[in-house]
């Protein structure tokens, strides 16, 4: 996952630089060549803030939408960061640092505010709960983002969003209002996945939680939140057990940081639940499954249901027997 995401980020950076510094037509031609595989073609493959070619361009790699690419990078970076401090990282640090740099630069070029906020909150949680050495890096990164002229466009983009001045934020606020109207009409089970039954409402909102409530109702939203709370509660209870497993612990922290970053990013985006982006939905639930499996490994394969770990049924995985 980390290697392929780094490759995707590298492609995104190269295509961005070609379009921005050499010729937009070269990037358009390169991406349009994927039209045989169903990829969009024409000048629309280049994405800009507010879809305005006079505004800042946004990196997409081969993800079509910059926010979809940002959601992938959000997860991959959250998994990668604890590996930087691992006694035995999955990938050697001399390769891991450039990988994190490439993914971080590409995430910056997407200008995806939701993914940037999600990653920032996830990494801040890692720094607070486990990896205190992250705080100096976070503070340096924050100062650079504020001070460098190259990042001024991103800072302005964030400030406009907080002040509700840009068109994208105003449209999202309108979506939230319309979503609440639909939820009030069909509160318990929602309207399903095929469309709204009312001509004056629609399905579609840039927030995972409102989208779930629209399509599956408050019952579905409650089920989703319960699953997430259980995942994070199991994580919190096992944190001391994880500390004694230096090889597994960084991966365990990273997987849960990825979930946390996705949940925070879901406040601003909808890609982890929208079936039009089923690959992002699949990635999110794969992440949940990996985190759950890691928690089982941390606790010795036992599900804590009022029984001691050694009373659980043995579980055999390749190369290890867990009790």
mmCIF file of C-alpha atoms in Angstrom:
data_model
loop_
_atom_site.group_PDB
_atom_site.id
_atom_site.type_symbol
_atom_site.label_atom_id
_atom_site.label_comp_id
_atom_site.label_asym_id
_atom_site.label_seq_id
_atom_site.Cartn_x
_atom_site.Cartn_y
_atom_site.Cartn_z
ATOM 1 C CA UNK A 1 0.000 0.000 0.000
ATOM 2 C CA UNK A 2 2.733 2.473 0.974
ATOM 3 C CA UNK A 3 4.917 1.678 -2.043
ATOM 4 C CA UNK A 4 2.041 1.949 -4.523
ATOM 5 C CA UNK A 5 0.763 5.160 -2.915
ATOM 6 C CA UNK A 6 4.258 6.642 -3.188
ATOM 7 C CA UNK A 7 4.317 5.722 -6.884
ATOM 8 C CA UNK A 8 0.903 7.346 -7.331
ATOM 9 C CA UNK A 9 2.122 10.474 -5.553
ATOM 10 C CA UNK A 10 5.248 10.611 -7.727
ATOM 11 C CA UNK A 11 3.105 10.395 -10.874
ATOM 12 C CA UNK A 12 0.905 13.180 -9.499
ATOM 13 C CA UNK A 13 3.902 15.437 -8.839
ATOM 14 C CA UNK A 14 5.421 14.827 -12.294
ATOM 15 C CA UNK A 15 2.118 15.509 -14.091
ATOM 16 C CA UNK A 16 1.574 18.631 -11.964
ATOM 17 C CA UNK A 17 5.054 20.013 -12.740
ATOM 18 C CA UNK A 18 4.659 19.299 -16.458
ATOM 19 C CA UNK A 19 1.301 21.083 -16.579
ATOM 20 C CA UNK A 20 2.433 23.998 -14.431
ATOM 21 C CA UNK A 21 5.967 24.587 -15.724
ATOM 22 C CA UNK A 22 6.154 23.092 -19.229
ATOM 23 C CA UNK A 23 2.841 22.637 -21.025
ATOM 24 C CA UNK A 24 -0.668 21.788 -19.776
ATOM 25 C CA UNK A 25 -1.318 20.034 -23.089
ATOM 26 C CA UNK A 26 1.312 17.391 -22.328
ATOM 27 C CA UNK A 27 -0.437 16.431 -19.086
ATOM 28 C CA UNK A 28 -3.825 16.514 -20.809
ATOM 29 C CA UNK A 29 -2.532 14.185 -23.528
ATOM 30 C CA UNK A 30 -0.945 11.812 -21.015
ATOM 31 C CA UNK A 31 -4.101 11.473 -18.912
ATOM 32 C CA UNK A 32 -6.419 11.412 -21.930
ATOM 33 C CA UNK A 33 -4.490 8.377 -23.189
ATOM 34 C CA UNK A 34 -6.161 6.505 -20.310
ATOM 35 C CA UNK A 35 -9.523 7.146 -21.945
ATOM 36 C CA UNK A 36 -9.479 3.570 -23.293
ATOM 37 C CA UNK A 37 -9.759 2.451 -19.667
ATOM 38 C CA UNK A 38 -12.677 4.763 -18.941
ATOM 39 C CA UNK A 39 -10.658 7.735 -17.726
ATOM 40 C CA UNK A 40 -12.017 11.207 -18.623
ATOM 41 C CA UNK A 41 -10.454 12.912 -21.607
ATOM 42 C CA UNK A 42 -9.899 16.483 -22.681
ATOM 43 C CA UNK A 43 -9.002 19.612 -20.753
ATOM 44 C CA UNK A 44 -11.289 18.603 -17.878
ATOM 45 C CA UNK A 45 -8.628 16.202 -16.580
ATOM 46 C CA UNK A 46 -6.824 19.232 -15.152
ATOM 47 C CA UNK A 47 -8.457 20.350 -11.920
ATOM 48 C CA UNK A 48 -8.382 23.813 -10.387
ATOM 49 C CA UNK A 49 -9.770 25.507 -7.302
ATOM 50 C CA UNK A 50 -13.397 26.421 -8.003
ATOM 51 C CA UNK A 51 -12.874 24.811 -11.454
ATOM 52 C CA UNK A 52 -11.365 28.142 -12.505
ATOM 53 C CA UNK A 53 -8.299 27.822 -14.794
ATOM 54 C CA UNK A 54 -7.132 31.190 -13.487
ATOM 55 C CA UNK A 55 -6.971 29.802 -9.947
ATOM 56 C CA UNK A 56 -4.421 27.388 -8.486
ATOM 57 C CA UNK A 57 -4.110 23.976 -10.106
ATOM 58 C CA UNK A 58 -4.619 20.821 -8.021
ATOM 59 C CA UNK A 59 -2.728 17.531 -8.333
ATOM 60 C CA UNK A 60 -4.826 14.494 -9.275
ATOM 61 C CA UNK A 61 -2.280 11.869 -10.407
ATOM 62 C CA UNK A 62 -4.590 9.258 -12.008
ATOM 63 C CA UNK A 63 -7.366 9.625 -9.411
ATOM 64 C CA UNK A 64 -9.499 12.041 -11.505
ATOM 65 C CA UNK A 65 -10.483 14.029 -8.394
ATOM 66 C CA UNK A 66 -7.862 15.755 -6.180
ATOM 67 C CA UNK A 67 -9.864 15.064 -3.017
ATOM 68 C CA UNK A 68 -9.923 11.330 -3.798
ATOM 69 C CA UNK A 69 -6.141 11.398 -4.147
ATOM 70 C CA UNK A 70 -5.921 13.400 -0.926
ATOM 71 C CA UNK A 71 -7.978 10.821 0.973
ATOM 72 C CA UNK A 72 -5.586 8.055 -0.136
ATOM 73 C CA UNK A 73 -2.532 10.078 0.885
ATOM 74 C CA UNK A 74 -4.162 10.931 4.214
ATOM 75 C CA UNK A 75 -4.356 7.227 5.118
ATOM 76 C CA UNK A 76 -0.957 6.243 3.723
ATOM 77 C CA UNK A 77 0.872 9.050 5.507
ATOM 78 C CA UNK A 78 -0.831 8.279 8.819
ATOM 79 C CA UNK A 79 0.374 4.672 8.508
ATOM 80 C CA UNK A 80 3.885 5.777 7.497
ATOM 81 C CA UNK A 81 4.639 8.317 10.225
ATOM 82 C CA UNK A 82 4.983 5.855 13.166
ATOM 83 C CA UNK A 83 7.334 3.753 11.029
ATOM 84 C CA UNK A 84 9.789 6.657 11.057
ATOM 85 C CA UNK A 85 10.284 6.072 14.809
ATOM 86 C CA UNK A 86 10.003 2.280 14.831
ATOM 87 C CA UNK A 87 12.950 0.226 16.156
ATOM 88 C CA UNK A 88 12.400 -2.168 13.251
ATOM 89 C CA UNK A 89 10.483 -0.325 10.514
ATOM 90 C CA UNK A 90 8.772 -2.294 7.747
ATOM 91 C CA UNK A 91 10.712 -0.230 5.198
ATOM 92 C CA UNK A 92 14.249 0.966 5.831
ATOM 93 C CA UNK A 93 14.308 4.556 6.992
ATOM 94 C CA UNK A 94 16.613 5.694 4.189
ATOM 95 C CA UNK A 95 13.775 4.779 1.803
ATOM 96 C CA UNK A 96 10.920 5.675 4.116
ATOM 97 C CA UNK A 97 11.848 9.353 4.575
ATOM 98 C CA UNK A 98 11.820 10.077 0.811
ATOM 99 C CA UNK A 99 8.532 8.152 0.495
ATOM 100 C CA UNK A 100 6.927 10.274 3.204
ATOM 101 C CA UNK A 101 8.317 13.408 1.558
ATOM 102 C CA UNK A 102 6.894 12.479 -1.854
ATOM 103 C CA UNK A 103 3.475 11.639 -0.429
ATOM 104 C CA UNK A 104 3.455 14.788 1.716
ATOM 105 C CA UNK A 105 4.366 17.032 -1.219
ATOM 106 C CA UNK A 106 1.670 15.478 -3.400
ATOM 107 C CA UNK A 107 -0.910 15.898 -0.630
ATOM 108 C CA UNK A 108 0.048 19.570 -0.428
ATOM 109 C CA UNK A 109 -0.392 19.924 -4.210
ATOM 110 C CA UNK A 110 -3.911 18.434 -4.059
ATOM 111 C CA UNK A 111 -4.996 21.425 -1.915
ATOM 112 C CA UNK A 112 -7.461 19.012 -0.283
ATOM 113 C CA UNK A 113 -8.340 20.803 2.936
ATOM 114 C CA UNK A 114 -10.314 17.917 4.399
ATOM 115 C CA UNK A 115 -7.464 15.432 3.939
ATOM 116 C CA UNK A 116 -4.872 17.894 5.234
ATOM 117 C CA UNK A 117 -6.914 18.571 8.361
ATOM 118 C CA UNK A 118 -7.564 14.844 8.861
ATOM 119 C CA UNK A 119 -3.860 14.020 8.598
ATOM 120 C CA UNK A 120 -2.856 16.928 10.847
ATOM 121 C CA UNK A 121 -5.256 15.823 13.590
ATOM 122 C CA UNK A 122 -4.166 12.176 13.281
ATOM 123 C CA UNK A 123 -0.453 13.043 13.473
ATOM 124 C CA UNK A 124 -1.075 15.428 16.383
ATOM 125 C CA UNK A 125 -2.827 12.557 18.189
ATOM 126 C CA UNK A 126 0.166 10.293 17.520
ATOM 127 C CA UNK A 127 2.518 12.967 18.858
ATOM 128 C CA UNK A 128 0.437 13.474 21.992
ATOM 129 C CA UNK A 129 -0.262 9.844 22.856
ATOM 130 C CA UNK A 130 2.903 8.048 21.782
ATOM 131 C CA UNK A 131 5.576 9.687 19.630
ATOM 132 C CA UNK A 132 6.490 12.921 21.410
ATOM 133 C CA UNK A 133 9.410 13.517 19.039
ATOM 134 C CA UNK A 134 6.838 14.313 16.373
ATOM 135 C CA UNK A 135 5.936 17.644 17.976
ATOM 136 C CA UNK A 136 9.100 19.514 16.917
ATOM 137 C CA UNK A 137 8.595 18.279 13.347
ATOM 138 C CA UNK A 138 4.961 19.367 13.419
ATOM 139 C CA UNK A 139 5.866 22.813 14.731
ATOM 140 C CA UNK A 140 8.567 23.264 12.079
ATOM 141 C CA UNK A 141 6.133 22.162 9.359
ATOM 142 C CA UNK A 142 3.508 24.587 10.658
ATOM 143 C CA UNK A 143 5.948 27.511 10.676
ATOM 144 C CA UNK A 144 7.128 26.686 7.152
ATOM 145 C CA UNK A 145 3.566 26.510 5.837
ATOM 146 C CA UNK A 146 2.766 29.879 7.381
ATOM 147 C CA UNK A 147 6.016 31.595 6.364
ATOM 148 C CA UNK A 148 6.967 30.300 2.922
ATOM 149 C CA UNK A 149 5.652 32.252 -0.082
ATOM 150 C CA UNK A 150 5.119 28.970 -1.974
ATOM 151 C CA UNK A 151 2.452 27.949 0.557
ATOM 152 C CA UNK A 152 0.632 31.293 0.626
ATOM 153 C CA UNK A 153 -2.041 30.009 -1.759
ATOM 154 C CA UNK A 154 -2.817 27.056 0.506
ATOM 155 C CA UNK A 155 -3.012 29.282 3.598
ATOM 156 C CA UNK A 156 -5.357 31.677 1.791
ATOM 157 C CA UNK A 157 -7.448 28.706 0.641
ATOM 158 C CA UNK A 158 -7.826 27.574 4.265
ATOM 159 C CA UNK A 159 -8.598 31.065 5.542
ATOM 160 C CA UNK A 160 -11.288 31.569 2.915
ATOM 161 C CA UNK A 161 -12.849 28.294 3.978
ATOM 162 C CA UNK A 162 -12.864 29.216 7.674
ATOM 163 C CA UNK A 163 -14.342 32.616 6.853
ATOM 164 C CA UNK A 164 -16.943 30.997 4.537
ATOM 165 C CA UNK A 165 -15.774 33.271 1.735
ATOM 166 C CA UNK A 166 -14.975 30.788 -1.043
ATOM 167 C CA UNK A 167 -17.581 29.242 -3.324
ATOM 168 C CA UNK A 168 -16.726 25.649 -2.369
ATOM 169 C CA UNK A 169 -17.414 26.301 1.324
ATOM 170 C CA UNK A 170 -20.650 28.126 0.548
ATOM 171 C CA UNK A 171 -21.796 25.228 -1.635
ATOM 172 C CA UNK A 172 -20.995 22.752 1.139
ATOM 173 C CA UNK A 173 -23.013 24.743 3.632
ATOM 174 C CA UNK A 174 -25.903 24.636 1.180
ATOM 175 C CA UNK A 175 -25.463 20.862 0.846
ATOM 176 C CA UNK A 176 -25.562 20.477 4.644
ATOM 177 C CA UNK A 177 -28.806 22.430 4.812
ATOM 178 C CA UNK A 178 -30.420 20.352 2.028
ATOM 179 C CA UNK A 179 -29.186 17.113 3.602
ATOM 180 C CA UNK A 180 -30.802 17.983 6.928
ATOM 181 C CA UNK A 181 -34.107 18.612 5.124
ATOM 182 C CA UNK A 182 -33.963 15.140 3.555
ATOM 183 C CA UNK A 183 -32.955 13.502 6.848
ATOM 184 C CA UNK A 184 -35.850 15.156 8.684
ATOM 185 C CA UNK A 185 -38.286 13.724 6.136
ATOM 186 C CA UNK A 186 -36.859 10.181 6.262
ATOM 187 C CA UNK A 187 -35.056 10.032 9.608
ATOM 188 C CA UNK A 188 -34.894 6.355 10.570
ATOM 189 C CA UNK A 189 -33.974 4.273 7.510
ATOM 190 C CA UNK A 190 -33.097 6.978 4.983
ATOM 191 C CA UNK A 191 -33.964 6.857 1.290
ATOM 192 C CA UNK A 192 -31.594 4.126 0.099
ATOM 193 C CA UNK A 193 -28.943 4.338 -2.602
ATOM 194 C CA UNK A 194 -30.933 4.844 -5.819
ATOM 195 C CA UNK A 195 -32.035 8.461 -5.366
ATOM 196 C CA UNK A 196 -34.322 10.780 -3.469
ATOM 197 C CA UNK A 197 -38.068 10.052 -3.693
ATOM 198 C CA UNK A 198 -38.841 13.794 -3.598
ATOM 199 C CA UNK A 199 -38.311 16.081 -6.568
ATOM 200 C CA UNK A 200 -37.143 18.984 -4.414
ATOM 201 C CA UNK A 201 -34.346 17.048 -2.633
ATOM 202 C CA UNK A 202 -31.279 15.106 -3.745
ATOM 203 C CA UNK A 203 -28.702 12.680 -2.378
ATOM 204 C CA UNK A 204 -25.238 14.131 -2.173
ATOM 205 C CA UNK A 205 -23.377 15.989 0.533
ATOM 206 C CA UNK A 206 -19.670 16.491 1.231
ATOM 207 C CA UNK A 207 -19.728 14.810 4.630
ATOM 208 C CA UNK A 208 -19.590 11.094 5.337
ATOM 209 C CA UNK A 209 -21.909 11.276 8.337
ATOM 210 C CA UNK A 210 -24.706 13.230 6.659
ATOM 211 C CA UNK A 211 -24.436 11.013 3.568
ATOM 212 C CA UNK A 212 -24.860 7.887 5.707
ATOM 213 C CA UNK A 213 -27.863 9.461 7.412
ATOM 214 C CA UNK A 214 -29.389 10.349 4.032
ATOM 215 C CA UNK A 215 -29.052 6.866 2.601
ATOM 216 C CA UNK A 216 -29.302 4.637 5.689
ATOM 217 C CA UNK A 217 -31.039 6.902 8.165
ATOM 218 C CA UNK A 218 -30.153 7.533 11.768
ATOM 219 C CA UNK A 219 -30.203 3.769 12.375
ATOM 220 C CA UNK A 220 -27.447 3.258 9.810
ATOM 221 C CA UNK A 221 -25.456 6.218 11.110
ATOM 222 C CA UNK A 222 -25.715 4.878 14.669
ATOM 223 C CA UNK A 223 -24.464 1.461 13.526
ATOM 224 C CA UNK A 224 -21.490 3.034 11.753
ATOM 225 C CA UNK A 225 -20.590 5.155 14.778
ATOM 226 C CA UNK A 226 -20.905 2.174 17.124
ATOM 227 C CA UNK A 227 -18.476 0.169 14.970
ATOM 228 C CA UNK A 228 -15.978 3.046 14.966
ATOM 229 C CA UNK A 229 -16.301 3.556 18.725
ATOM 230 C CA UNK A 230 -15.722 -0.165 19.342
ATOM 231 C CA UNK A 231 -12.633 -0.150 17.089
ATOM 232 C CA UNK A 232 -11.144 2.882 18.852
ATOM 233 C CA UNK A 233 -12.126 1.632 22.326
ATOM 234 C CA UNK A 234 -10.346 -1.690 21.699
ATOM 235 C CA UNK A 235 -7.353 0.303 20.508
ATOM 236 C CA UNK A 236 -7.305 2.398 23.677
ATOM 237 C CA UNK A 237 -7.531 -0.645 25.974
ATOM 238 C CA UNK A 238 -4.631 -2.426 24.225
ATOM 239 C CA UNK A 239 -2.167 0.447 24.088
ATOM 240 C CA UNK A 240 -0.099 -0.853 27.035
ATOM 241 C CA UNK A 241 0.030 -4.361 25.601
ATOM 242 C CA UNK A 242 1.203 -2.942 22.277
ATOM 243 C CA UNK A 243 4.141 -1.189 23.942
ATOM 244 C CA UNK A 244 5.780 -4.574 24.561
ATOM 245 C CA UNK A 245 5.785 -5.524 20.875
ATOM 246 C CA UNK A 246 8.251 -3.203 19.105
ATOM 247 C CA UNK A 247 7.747 -4.681 15.634
ATOM 248 C CA UNK A 248 3.949 -4.633 15.679
ATOM 249 C CA UNK A 249 3.350 -1.495 17.749
ATOM 250 C CA UNK A 250 4.209 1.179 15.085
ATOM 251 C CA UNK A 251 2.041 -0.546 12.494
ATOM 252 C CA UNK A 252 -0.791 -0.845 15.047
ATOM 253 C CA UNK A 253 -0.585 2.859 15.878
ATOM 254 C CA UNK A 254 -0.374 3.811 12.209
ATOM 255 C CA UNK A 255 -3.432 1.800 11.161
ATOM 256 C CA UNK A 256 -5.557 3.365 13.874
ATOM 257 C CA UNK A 257 -4.179 6.813 13.066
ATOM 258 C CA UNK A 258 -5.288 6.183 9.489
ATOM 259 C CA UNK A 259 -8.821 5.414 10.679
ATOM 260 C CA UNK A 260 -8.844 8.505 12.884
ATOM 261 C CA UNK A 261 -7.587 10.689 10.050
ATOM 262 C CA UNK A 262 -10.228 9.279 7.705
ATOM 263 C CA UNK A 263 -12.983 9.931 10.260
ATOM 264 C CA UNK A 264 -11.835 13.526 10.718
ATOM 265 C CA UNK A 265 -11.493 14.006 6.962
ATOM 266 C CA UNK A 266 -14.999 12.568 6.594
ATOM 267 C CA UNK A 267 -16.366 15.721 8.197
ATOM 268 C CA UNK A 268 -15.377 17.580 5.028
ATOM 269 C CA UNK A 269 -15.506 14.877 2.325
ATOM 270 C CA UNK A 270 -17.659 11.908 1.358
ATOM 271 C CA UNK A 271 -15.324 9.589 -0.543
ATOM 272 C CA UNK A 272 -15.074 6.884 2.128
ATOM 273 C CA UNK A 273 -18.809 6.151 1.854
ATOM 274 C CA UNK A 274 -19.874 7.293 -1.605
ATOM 275 C CA UNK A 275 -20.388 4.239 -3.845
ATOM 276 C CA UNK A 276 -19.387 6.297 -6.888
ATOM 277 C CA UNK A 277 -15.886 6.021 -5.412
ATOM 278 C CA UNK A 278 -16.082 2.375 -4.393
ATOM 279 C CA UNK A 279 -12.293 1.989 -4.388
ATOM 280 C CA UNK A 280 -12.053 4.584 -1.595
ATOM 281 C CA UNK A 281 -14.840 2.826 0.317
ATOM 282 C CA UNK A 282 -13.011 -0.489 -0.084
ATOM 283 C CA UNK A 283 -9.751 1.076 1.099
ATOM 284 C CA UNK A 284 -11.411 2.444 4.237
ATOM 285 C CA UNK A 285 -12.905 -0.904 5.265
ATOM 286 C CA UNK A 286 -9.658 -2.689 4.409
ATOM 287 C CA UNK A 287 -7.985 -0.288 6.819
ATOM 288 C CA UNK A 288 -10.576 -1.096 9.497
ATOM 289 C CA UNK A 289 -9.981 -4.811 8.956
ATOM 290 C CA UNK A 290 -6.205 -4.426 9.184
ATOM 291 C CA UNK A 291 -6.508 -2.379 12.381
ATOM 292 C CA UNK A 292 -8.813 -4.986 13.919
ATOM 293 C CA UNK A 293 -6.436 -7.790 12.978
ATOM 294 C CA UNK A 294 -3.511 -5.848 14.451
ATOM 295 C CA UNK A 295 -5.433 -5.390 17.698
ATOM 296 C CA UNK A 296 -6.093 -9.130 17.840
ATOM 297 C CA UNK A 297 -2.374 -9.773 17.385
ATOM 298 C CA UNK A 298 -1.542 -7.277 20.111
ATOM 299 C CA UNK A 299 -3.918 -8.949 22.562
ATOM 300 C CA UNK A 300 -2.700 -12.426 21.703
ATOM 301 C CA UNK A 301 -5.629 -13.264 19.412
ATOM 302 C CA UNK A 302 -8.189 -13.076 22.220
ATOM 303 C CA UNK A 303 -11.426 -11.126 22.044
ATOM 304 C CA UNK A 304 -11.999 -9.558 25.453
ATOM 305 C CA UNK A 305 -15.500 -10.660 26.446
ATOM 306 C CA UNK A 306 -15.009 -11.014 30.151
ATOM 307 C CA UNK A 307 -12.662 -13.974 29.697
ATOM 308 C CA UNK A 308 -8.876 -14.027 30.135
ATOM 309 C CA UNK A 309 -6.761 -14.089 26.998
ATOM 310 C CA UNK A 310 -5.515 -17.616 27.647
ATOM 311 C CA UNK A 311 -9.108 -18.939 27.525
ATOM 312 C CA UNK A 312 -9.500 -17.980 23.902
ATOM 313 C CA UNK A 313 -9.444 -20.351 20.976
ATOM 314 C CA UNK A 314 -5.969 -20.644 19.450
ATOM 315 C CA UNK A 315 -5.559 -18.855 16.139
ATOM 316 C CA UNK A 316 -2.836 -19.941 13.726
ATOM 317 C CA UNK A 317 -1.310 -17.485 11.260
ATOM 318 C CA UNK A 318 1.627 -18.107 8.910
ATOM 319 C CA UNK A 319 4.810 -18.364 10.921
ATOM 320 C CA UNK A 320 3.258 -17.937 14.370
ATOM 321 C CA UNK A 321 0.866 -19.599 16.777
ATOM 322 C CA UNK A 322 -1.140 -17.183 18.882
ATOM 323 C CA UNK A 323 -3.027 -18.079 22.027
#
